[in-house]
mmCIF file of C-alpha atoms in Angstrom:
data_model
loop_
_atom_site.group_PDB
_atom_site.id
_atom_site.type_symbol
_atom_site.label_atom_id
_atom_site.label_comp_id
_atom_site.label_asym_id
_atom_site.label_seq_id
_atom_site.Cartn_x
_atom_site.Cartn_y
_atom_site.Cartn_z
ATOM 1 C CA MET A 1 110.544 105.006 -52.777
ATOM 2 C CA ARG A 2 109.927 107.066 -55.929
ATOM 3 C CA VAL A 3 106.364 106.369 -57.074
ATOM 4 C CA VAL A 4 104.600 107.613 -60.189
ATOM 5 C CA SER A 5 100.824 107.150 -60.218
ATOM 6 C CA LEU A 6 99.056 107.470 -63.548
ATOM 7 C CA LEU A 7 95.439 107.418 -62.413
ATOM 8 C CA PRO A 8 93.595 109.447 -59.774
ATOM 9 C CA SER A 9 92.294 106.476 -57.776
ATOM 10 C CA ALA A 10 95.781 105.036 -57.346
ATOM 11 C CA THR A 11 97.129 108.452 -56.376
ATOM 12 C CA GLU A 12 94.526 108.620 -53.602
ATOM 13 C CA ILE A 13 95.559 105.163 -52.399
ATOM 14 C CA VAL A 14 99.259 106.022 -52.459
ATOM 15 C CA ALA A 15 98.627 109.226 -50.525
ATOM 16 C CA ALA A 16 96.451 107.409 -47.978
ATOM 17 C CA LEU A 17 99.358 105.035 -47.359
ATOM 18 C CA GLY A 18 101.581 107.991 -46.460
ATOM 19 C CA ILE A 19 103.577 108.107 -49.697
ATOM 20 C CA GLU A 20 104.194 111.289 -51.687
ATOM 21 C CA PRO A 21 104.328 110.376 -55.383
ATOM 22 C CA VAL A 22 106.986 112.119 -57.447
ATOM 23 C CA GLY A 23 104.684 112.258 -60.476
ATOM 24 C CA VAL A 24 101.005 111.823 -61.260
ATOM 25 C CA SER A 25 98.530 111.955 -64.126
ATOM 26 C CA HIS A 26 97.068 115.192 -65.481
ATOM 27 C CA GLU A 27 93.768 114.395 -63.686
ATOM 28 C CA CYS A 28 95.118 113.637 -60.219
ATOM 29 C CA ASP A 29 93.665 116.245 -57.882
ATOM 30 C CA HIS A 30 93.025 114.544 -54.534
ATOM 31 C CA PRO A 31 94.401 115.199 -52.043
ATOM 32 C CA PRO A 32 94.505 118.739 -53.547
ATOM 33 C CA ARG A 33 98.293 118.996 -53.297
ATOM 34 C CA MET A 34 98.564 116.252 -55.932
ATOM 35 C CA ALA A 35 97.504 118.731 -58.613
ATOM 36 C CA GLU A 36 100.856 120.463 -58.083
ATOM 37 C CA LYS A 37 102.903 117.340 -58.863
ATOM 38 C CA PRO A 38 104.537 116.886 -62.296
ATOM 39 C CA ALA A 39 102.071 115.404 -64.794
ATOM 40 C CA VAL A 40 103.484 112.427 -66.664
ATOM 41 C CA ASN A 41 100.768 112.230 -69.309
ATOM 42 C CA ARG A 42 98.391 114.449 -71.246
ATOM 43 C CA SER A 43 95.036 113.890 -72.896
ATOM 44 C CA ARG A 44 94.163 114.398 -76.552
ATOM 45 C CA VAL A 45 90.561 115.112 -75.561
ATOM 46 C CA ASP A 46 89.180 118.495 -74.502
ATOM 47 C CA PRO A 47 87.595 117.820 -71.083
ATOM 48 C CA THR A 48 85.534 121.024 -71.260
ATOM 49 C CA ALA A 49 83.615 119.967 -74.389
ATOM 50 C CA SER A 50 80.042 118.679 -74.368
ATOM 51 C CA SER A 51 79.223 115.012 -73.761
ATOM 52 C CA GLY A 52 78.640 114.326 -77.454
ATOM 53 C CA GLU A 53 81.771 116.195 -78.539
ATOM 54 C CA ILE A 54 83.915 114.330 -76.011
ATOM 55 C CA ASP A 55 82.510 111.014 -77.254
ATOM 56 C CA GLU A 56 83.482 111.956 -80.830
ATOM 57 C CA GLN A 57 86.951 113.100 -79.751
ATOM 58 C CA VAL A 58 87.540 109.846 -77.879
ATOM 59 C CA LEU A 59 86.568 107.772 -80.910
ATOM 60 C CA GLU A 60 88.890 109.824 -83.132
ATOM 61 C CA ALA A 61 91.765 109.590 -80.630
ATOM 62 C CA GLU A 62 91.363 105.819 -80.389
ATOM 63 C CA ARG A 63 91.629 105.600 -84.184
ATOM 64 C CA SER A 64 94.822 107.675 -84.194
ATOM 65 C CA GLY A 65 96.912 106.076 -81.473
ATOM 66 C CA GLY A 66 95.080 106.465 -78.188
ATOM 67 C CA VAL A 67 93.514 109.022 -75.892
ATOM 68 C CA TYR A 68 96.675 109.761 -73.887
ATOM 69 C CA ASP A 69 100.305 110.629 -74.540
ATOM 70 C CA ILE A 70 103.024 109.866 -72.006
ATOM 71 C CA GLU A 71 105.536 112.646 -71.398
ATOM 72 C CA LEU A 72 108.672 110.553 -71.843
ATOM 73 C CA ASP A 73 111.092 113.307 -70.800
ATOM 74 C CA THR A 74 109.197 113.843 -67.555
ATOM 75 C CA LEU A 75 108.995 110.133 -66.798
ATOM 76 C CA ALA A 76 112.724 109.716 -67.431
ATOM 77 C CA ARG A 77 113.569 112.704 -65.226
ATOM 78 C CA LEU A 78 111.454 111.374 -62.348
ATOM 79 C CA ASP A 79 113.255 107.994 -62.546
ATOM 80 C CA PRO A 80 110.586 106.050 -60.600
ATOM 81 C CA ASP A 81 111.018 102.813 -58.683
ATOM 82 C CA LEU A 82 107.319 102.027 -59.158
ATOM 83 C CA VAL A 83 104.752 103.118 -61.737
ATOM 84 C CA VAL A 84 101.100 102.417 -60.966
ATOM 85 C CA SER A 85 98.928 102.066 -64.054
ATOM 86 C CA GLN A 86 95.529 100.573 -64.942
ATOM 87 C CA GLY A 87 93.956 98.077 -67.289
ATOM 88 C CA ILE A 88 90.258 98.738 -66.790
ATOM 89 C CA CYS A 89 89.567 101.457 -69.369
ATOM 90 C CA GLU A 90 91.652 103.071 -72.112
ATOM 91 C CA VAL A 91 89.421 106.154 -71.980
ATOM 92 C CA CYS A 92 89.701 106.781 -68.230
ATOM 93 C CA ALA A 93 93.503 106.786 -67.955
ATOM 94 C CA VAL A 94 96.636 105.781 -69.796
ATOM 95 C CA ASP A 95 96.640 101.989 -70.103
ATOM 96 C CA ALA A 96 99.242 99.530 -68.846
ATOM 97 C CA VAL A 97 100.457 98.518 -72.316
ATOM 98 C CA ALA A 98 101.455 102.091 -73.174
ATOM 99 C CA VAL A 99 103.143 102.470 -69.783
ATOM 100 C CA ARG A 100 105.201 99.309 -70.209
ATOM 101 C CA GLU A 101 106.238 100.386 -73.692
ATOM 102 C CA ALA A 102 107.383 103.748 -72.311
ATOM 103 C CA VAL A 103 109.323 102.102 -69.482
ATOM 104 C CA ASP A 104 111.021 99.747 -71.948
ATOM 105 C CA GLU A 105 111.824 102.558 -74.384
ATOM 106 C CA LEU A 106 113.426 104.598 -71.594
ATOM 107 C CA GLN A 107 115.125 101.500 -70.142
ATOM 108 C CA LEU A 108 113.913 102.406 -66.675
ATOM 109 C CA ASP A 109 114.675 100.059 -63.804
ATOM 110 C CA CYS A 110 111.249 100.109 -62.193
ATOM 111 C CA GLU A 111 108.237 97.946 -61.436
ATOM 112 C CA VAL A 112 104.910 98.545 -63.199
ATOM 113 C CA LEU A 113 101.917 97.670 -61.046
ATOM 114 C CA THR A 114 98.614 97.423 -62.938
ATOM 115 C CA THR A 115 95.237 97.846 -61.277
ATOM 116 C CA ASP A 116 92.088 96.411 -62.881
ATOM 117 C CA PRO A 117 89.278 96.562 -60.300
ATOM 118 C CA HIS A 118 85.733 95.439 -61.051
ATOM 119 C CA SER A 119 84.375 95.227 -57.497
ATOM 120 C CA ILE A 120 84.848 96.780 -54.077
ATOM 121 C CA GLY A 121 86.855 93.727 -53.062
ATOM 122 C CA ASP A 122 89.163 94.285 -56.040
ATOM 123 C CA VAL A 123 89.789 97.848 -54.861
ATOM 124 C CA PHE A 124 90.697 96.579 -51.395
ATOM 125 C CA ASP A 125 93.034 94.035 -53.013
ATOM 126 C CA ASP A 126 94.674 96.847 -54.979
ATOM 127 C CA ILE A 127 95.277 98.761 -51.747
ATOM 128 C CA ARG A 128 97.008 95.689 -50.301
ATOM 129 C CA ARG A 129 99.037 95.178 -53.498
ATOM 130 C CA ILE A 130 100.197 98.782 -53.532
ATOM 131 C CA GLY A 131 100.997 98.465 -49.838
ATOM 132 C CA ALA A 132 103.116 95.381 -50.523
ATOM 133 C CA ALA A 133 104.918 97.090 -53.419
ATOM 134 C CA THR A 134 105.724 100.183 -51.341
ATOM 135 C CA GLY A 135 106.573 98.545 -48.027
ATOM 136 C CA THR A 136 103.471 99.927 -46.323
ATOM 137 C CA GLU A 137 101.667 96.647 -45.651
ATOM 138 C CA ASP A 138 100.610 97.610 -42.130
ATOM 139 C CA GLN A 139 99.125 100.914 -43.280
ATOM 140 C CA ALA A 140 97.315 99.129 -46.115
ATOM 141 C CA SER A 141 95.827 96.533 -43.758
ATOM 142 C CA ALA A 142 94.608 99.223 -41.368
ATOM 143 C CA LEU A 143 93.136 101.262 -44.208
ATOM 144 C CA VAL A 144 91.284 98.270 -45.672
ATOM 145 C CA ALA A 145 89.952 97.309 -42.238
ATOM 146 C CA ASP A 146 88.526 100.796 -41.769
ATOM 147 C CA LEU A 147 86.941 100.828 -45.231
ATOM 148 C CA GLU A 148 85.484 97.341 -44.765
ATOM 149 C CA ALA A 149 83.907 98.410 -41.475
ATOM 150 C CA ARG A 150 82.181 101.320 -43.207
ATOM 151 C CA VAL A 151 80.864 99.041 -45.955
ATOM 152 C CA GLN A 152 79.526 96.624 -43.343
ATOM 153 C CA ALA A 153 77.817 99.484 -41.490
ATOM 154 C CA VAL A 154 75.935 100.449 -44.658
ATOM 155 C CA GLU A 155 74.970 96.845 -45.330
ATOM 156 C CA ARG A 156 73.688 96.310 -41.780
ATOM 157 C CA THR A 157 71.368 99.289 -42.132
ATOM 158 C CA THR A 158 70.004 98.340 -45.558
ATOM 159 C CA GLN A 159 69.363 94.770 -44.430
ATOM 160 C CA MET A 160 66.705 96.167 -42.100
ATOM 161 C CA THR A 161 64.546 97.455 -44.978
ATOM 162 C CA ASP A 162 62.435 95.435 -47.380
ATOM 163 C CA GLU A 163 62.227 98.239 -49.929
ATOM 164 C CA ARG A 164 64.638 97.804 -52.825
ATOM 165 C CA PRO A 165 63.872 100.553 -55.357
ATOM 166 C CA ARG A 166 64.916 100.178 -58.977
ATOM 167 C CA VAL A 167 68.112 102.183 -59.451
ATOM 168 C CA ALA A 168 69.925 103.358 -62.562
ATOM 169 C CA VAL A 169 73.366 104.984 -62.510
ATOM 170 C CA LEU A 170 74.496 106.646 -65.731
ATOM 171 C CA ASP A 171 78.190 107.344 -66.210
ATOM 172 C CA TRP A 172 77.657 109.142 -69.534
ATOM 173 C CA ALA A 173 74.747 111.041 -71.049
ATOM 174 C CA ASP A 174 75.413 111.270 -74.807
ATOM 175 C CA PRO A 175 75.269 108.427 -75.585
ATOM 176 C CA ALA A 176 73.530 107.245 -72.429
ATOM 177 C CA MET A 177 75.715 104.672 -70.691
ATOM 178 C CA VAL A 178 74.779 102.462 -67.749
ATOM 179 C CA ALA A 179 77.522 102.296 -65.121
ATOM 180 C CA SER A 180 78.744 98.834 -64.245
ATOM 181 C CA HIS A 181 81.945 97.300 -62.811
ATOM 182 C CA TRP A 182 81.566 97.954 -59.047
ATOM 183 C CA ILE A 183 78.307 99.933 -59.363
ATOM 184 C CA PRO A 184 75.766 97.049 -59.292
ATOM 185 C CA GLU A 185 77.385 95.732 -56.114
ATOM 186 C CA MET A 186 77.398 99.183 -54.535
ATOM 187 C CA VAL A 187 73.744 99.815 -55.391
ATOM 188 C CA GLU A 188 72.713 96.515 -53.831
ATOM 189 C CA LEU A 189 74.791 97.197 -50.718
ATOM 190 C CA ALA A 190 73.131 100.622 -50.553
ATOM 191 C CA GLY A 191 69.697 99.026 -50.557
ATOM 192 C CA GLY A 192 68.632 99.228 -54.199
ATOM 193 C CA SER A 193 68.097 96.833 -57.079
ATOM 194 C CA TYR A 194 70.094 97.214 -60.281
ATOM 195 C CA GLY A 195 68.498 95.568 -63.276
ATOM 196 C CA LEU A 196 70.126 97.156 -66.317
ATOM 197 C CA THR A 197 73.468 95.357 -66.277
ATOM 198 C CA ASP A 198 75.385 92.549 -64.587
ATOM 199 C CA HIS A 199 77.935 92.689 -61.788
ATOM 200 C CA GLU A 200 81.480 93.553 -62.878
ATOM 201 C CA ALA A 201 80.548 93.928 -66.559
ATOM 202 C CA ALA A 202 81.901 96.844 -68.542
ATOM 203 C CA SER A 203 79.852 100.026 -68.686
ATOM 204 C CA ARG A 204 77.975 100.161 -71.982
ATOM 205 C CA PRO A 205 75.702 102.397 -74.043
ATOM 206 C CA VAL A 206 71.990 101.576 -73.829
ATOM 207 C CA GLU A 207 69.018 102.661 -75.870
ATOM 208 C CA TRP A 208 67.046 105.411 -74.155
ATOM 209 C CA GLU A 209 63.896 103.354 -74.624
ATOM 210 C CA THR A 210 65.478 100.607 -72.492
ATOM 211 C CA ILE A 211 65.916 103.071 -69.627
ATOM 212 C CA ARG A 212 62.342 104.290 -70.073
ATOM 213 C CA GLU A 213 61.020 100.730 -69.908
ATOM 214 C CA TYR A 214 63.121 99.994 -66.811
ATOM 215 C CA ASP A 215 61.690 103.196 -65.295
ATOM 216 C CA PRO A 216 64.128 103.730 -62.410
ATOM 217 C CA GLU A 217 62.703 104.823 -59.090
ATOM 218 C CA VAL A 218 66.092 106.341 -58.231
ATOM 219 C CA LEU A 219 68.322 107.807 -60.925
ATOM 220 C CA ALA A 220 71.916 108.918 -60.392
ATOM 221 C CA VAL A 221 73.679 110.783 -63.196
ATOM 222 C CA ALA A 222 77.433 110.616 -62.648
ATOM 223 C CA PRO A 223 79.301 111.249 -65.912
ATOM 224 C CA CYS A 224 82.877 110.021 -65.779
ATOM 225 C CA GLY A 225 85.213 112.994 -65.435
ATOM 226 C CA PHE A 226 82.424 115.553 -64.909
ATOM 227 C CA ASP A 227 81.977 117.586 -61.741
ATOM 228 C CA LEU A 228 78.541 118.922 -60.823
ATOM 229 C CA ASP A 229 78.949 122.143 -62.811
ATOM 230 C CA GLN A 230 79.834 120.286 -66.000
ATOM 231 C CA THR A 231 77.014 117.821 -65.374
ATOM 232 C CA THR A 232 74.629 120.773 -65.112
ATOM 233 C CA GLU A 233 75.889 122.189 -68.407
ATOM 234 C CA ASN A 234 75.103 118.875 -70.128
ATOM 235 C CA LEU A 235 71.774 118.046 -68.464
ATOM 236 C CA ALA A 236 69.852 118.681 -71.685
ATOM 237 C CA ASP A 237 71.436 115.488 -73.065
ATOM 238 C CA LEU A 238 68.969 113.721 -70.768
ATOM 239 C CA THR A 239 66.205 116.182 -69.982
ATOM 240 C CA ASP A 240 65.434 116.796 -73.673
ATOM 241 C CA ARG A 241 64.907 113.096 -74.341
ATOM 242 C CA PRO A 242 61.347 111.882 -74.893
ATOM 243 C CA GLY A 243 59.725 110.605 -71.720
ATOM 244 C CA TRP A 244 62.261 112.123 -69.318
ATOM 245 C CA ASP A 245 59.554 113.840 -67.301
ATOM 246 C CA GLU A 246 57.609 110.568 -67.109
ATOM 247 C CA LEU A 247 60.355 108.615 -65.336
ATOM 248 C CA THR A 248 59.285 107.669 -61.812
ATOM 249 C CA ALA A 249 62.575 108.955 -60.372
ATOM 250 C CA VAL A 250 62.024 112.356 -61.988
ATOM 251 C CA GLN A 251 58.385 112.597 -60.933
ATOM 252 C CA ASP A 252 59.207 111.616 -57.343
ATOM 253 C CA GLY A 253 62.204 113.948 -57.032
ATOM 254 C CA GLN A 254 64.576 110.999 -56.804
ATOM 255 C CA ALA A 255 66.849 111.933 -59.720
ATOM 256 C CA TYR A 256 70.291 113.187 -58.692
ATOM 257 C CA ALA A 257 73.547 114.382 -60.130
ATOM 258 C CA ILE A 258 76.615 112.949 -58.406
ATOM 259 C CA ASP A 259 80.127 114.263 -58.944
ATOM 260 C CA GLY A 260 81.407 111.525 -61.234
ATOM 261 C CA HIS A 261 84.895 112.992 -61.352
ATOM 262 C CA GLN A 262 85.525 112.745 -57.621
ATOM 263 C CA TYR A 263 83.196 109.845 -56.770
ATOM 264 C CA VAL A 264 81.463 106.789 -58.251
ATOM 265 C CA ASN A 265 83.830 106.342 -61.209
ATOM 266 C CA ARG A 266 87.053 106.595 -59.192
ATOM 267 C CA PRO A 267 87.904 103.181 -57.677
ATOM 268 C CA GLY A 268 90.108 104.302 -54.824
ATOM 269 C CA THR A 269 89.689 104.951 -51.129
ATOM 270 C CA ARG A 270 86.711 107.273 -51.699
ATOM 271 C CA LEU A 271 84.700 104.558 -53.399
ATOM 272 C CA VAL A 272 83.309 103.874 -49.920
ATOM 273 C CA ASP A 273 82.311 107.553 -49.725
ATOM 274 C CA SER A 274 80.445 106.929 -52.976
ATOM 275 C CA LEU A 275 78.687 103.939 -51.423
ATOM 276 C CA GLU A 276 77.561 106.098 -48.499
ATOM 277 C CA HIS A 277 76.388 108.824 -50.895
ATOM 278 C CA LEU A 278 74.374 106.277 -52.905
ATOM 279 C CA ALA A 279 72.815 104.945 -49.693
ATOM 280 C CA GLY A 280 71.789 108.479 -48.758
ATOM 281 C CA VAL A 281 70.140 108.944 -52.149
ATOM 282 C CA ILE A 282 68.422 105.538 -52.277
ATOM 283 C CA HIS A 283 67.294 105.474 -48.631
ATOM 284 C CA PRO A 284 67.235 109.059 -47.340
ATOM 285 C CA GLU A 285 65.050 107.907 -44.458
ATOM 286 C CA ALA A 286 67.902 105.744 -43.114
ATOM 287 C CA PHE A 287 71.073 107.593 -44.131
ATOM 288 C CA GLU A 288 72.327 111.154 -44.218
ATOM 289 C CA ARG A 289 71.927 112.919 -47.533
ATOM 290 C CA PRO A 290 75.256 113.308 -49.344
ATOM 291 C CA PRO A 291 76.875 116.744 -49.041
ATOM 292 C CA GLU A 292 75.857 119.293 -51.661
ATOM 293 C CA GLY A 293 79.339 119.280 -53.131
ATOM 294 C CA ALA A 294 79.007 115.569 -53.912
ATOM 295 C CA ALA A 295 75.390 115.194 -55.027
ATOM 296 C CA ARG A 296 72.391 117.386 -55.737
ATOM 297 C CA PRO A 297 68.810 116.764 -56.854
ATOM 298 C CA LEU A 298 68.536 117.164 -60.619
ATOM 299 C CA SER A 299 65.435 119.301 -60.102
ATOM 300 C CA ALA A 300 67.542 121.866 -58.221
ATOM 301 C CA LEU A 301 70.216 121.844 -60.921
ATOM 302 C CA THR A 302 67.637 122.228 -63.655
ATOM 303 C CA VAL A 303 66.027 125.199 -61.915
ATOM 304 C CA SER A 304 69.356 126.916 -61.179
ATOM 305 C CA SER A 305 70.583 126.467 -64.738
#
């Protein structure tokens, strides 16, 4: 089957099911060989810009037709049987409406499968749906069973502690945005409390004063699309804000940067890795610390920068 995947999380799922996509998005980079596949879309936003500049570019792109362009010639040449798209966020990846319009314009004879996860269970459902669409139902069932077992292992451990520290996860710094969708569920599974937003709601900007009043005991900064180096380059968006040094998480050394490009904001098979990383940050006494390539204390990043 000829599969085109237009978002990194779906590409990871497809690969985990033993399928080599014929085309991917410009951001698909895991497994690493996926970066060598033909890219079927391109972004109008410079990913190397600062947080504030990217926010301005996104707003301008949305006013002028969208953040992403689909490479119609490439899509036609690949002639897919299945295109996997998404409906959760027009900023994160090309949306399903644009994909369907492209398929109709090219008169392609293919199925468009749209993912729209807002919880861990939704991600597992997407794995099963992609498995059904690609004839890999058995592989999908086995994969979900393995991921569910890992989630349950985390939950069993956190159920043995009465401490539920206040946690905040930020998926953007300028403006400050509180991560939502699957994040509140993951934080609670990892043994924290998440009081800044509701389960499965959309991520949203919040006033800095609101974060100060909440005063997280654990803070994870995981900007969407940023690796740890880019997060380090943009740390001043947070550290220069009034009251940063007074946050309990900062004073206690419980403020971390997490690779938001590879983890946390990517609802694929490695979302369970993200859960385990969050557990290691929230309850380091009960879980292994996440590897340095995935998460680092903000104090260390601040010093090194």
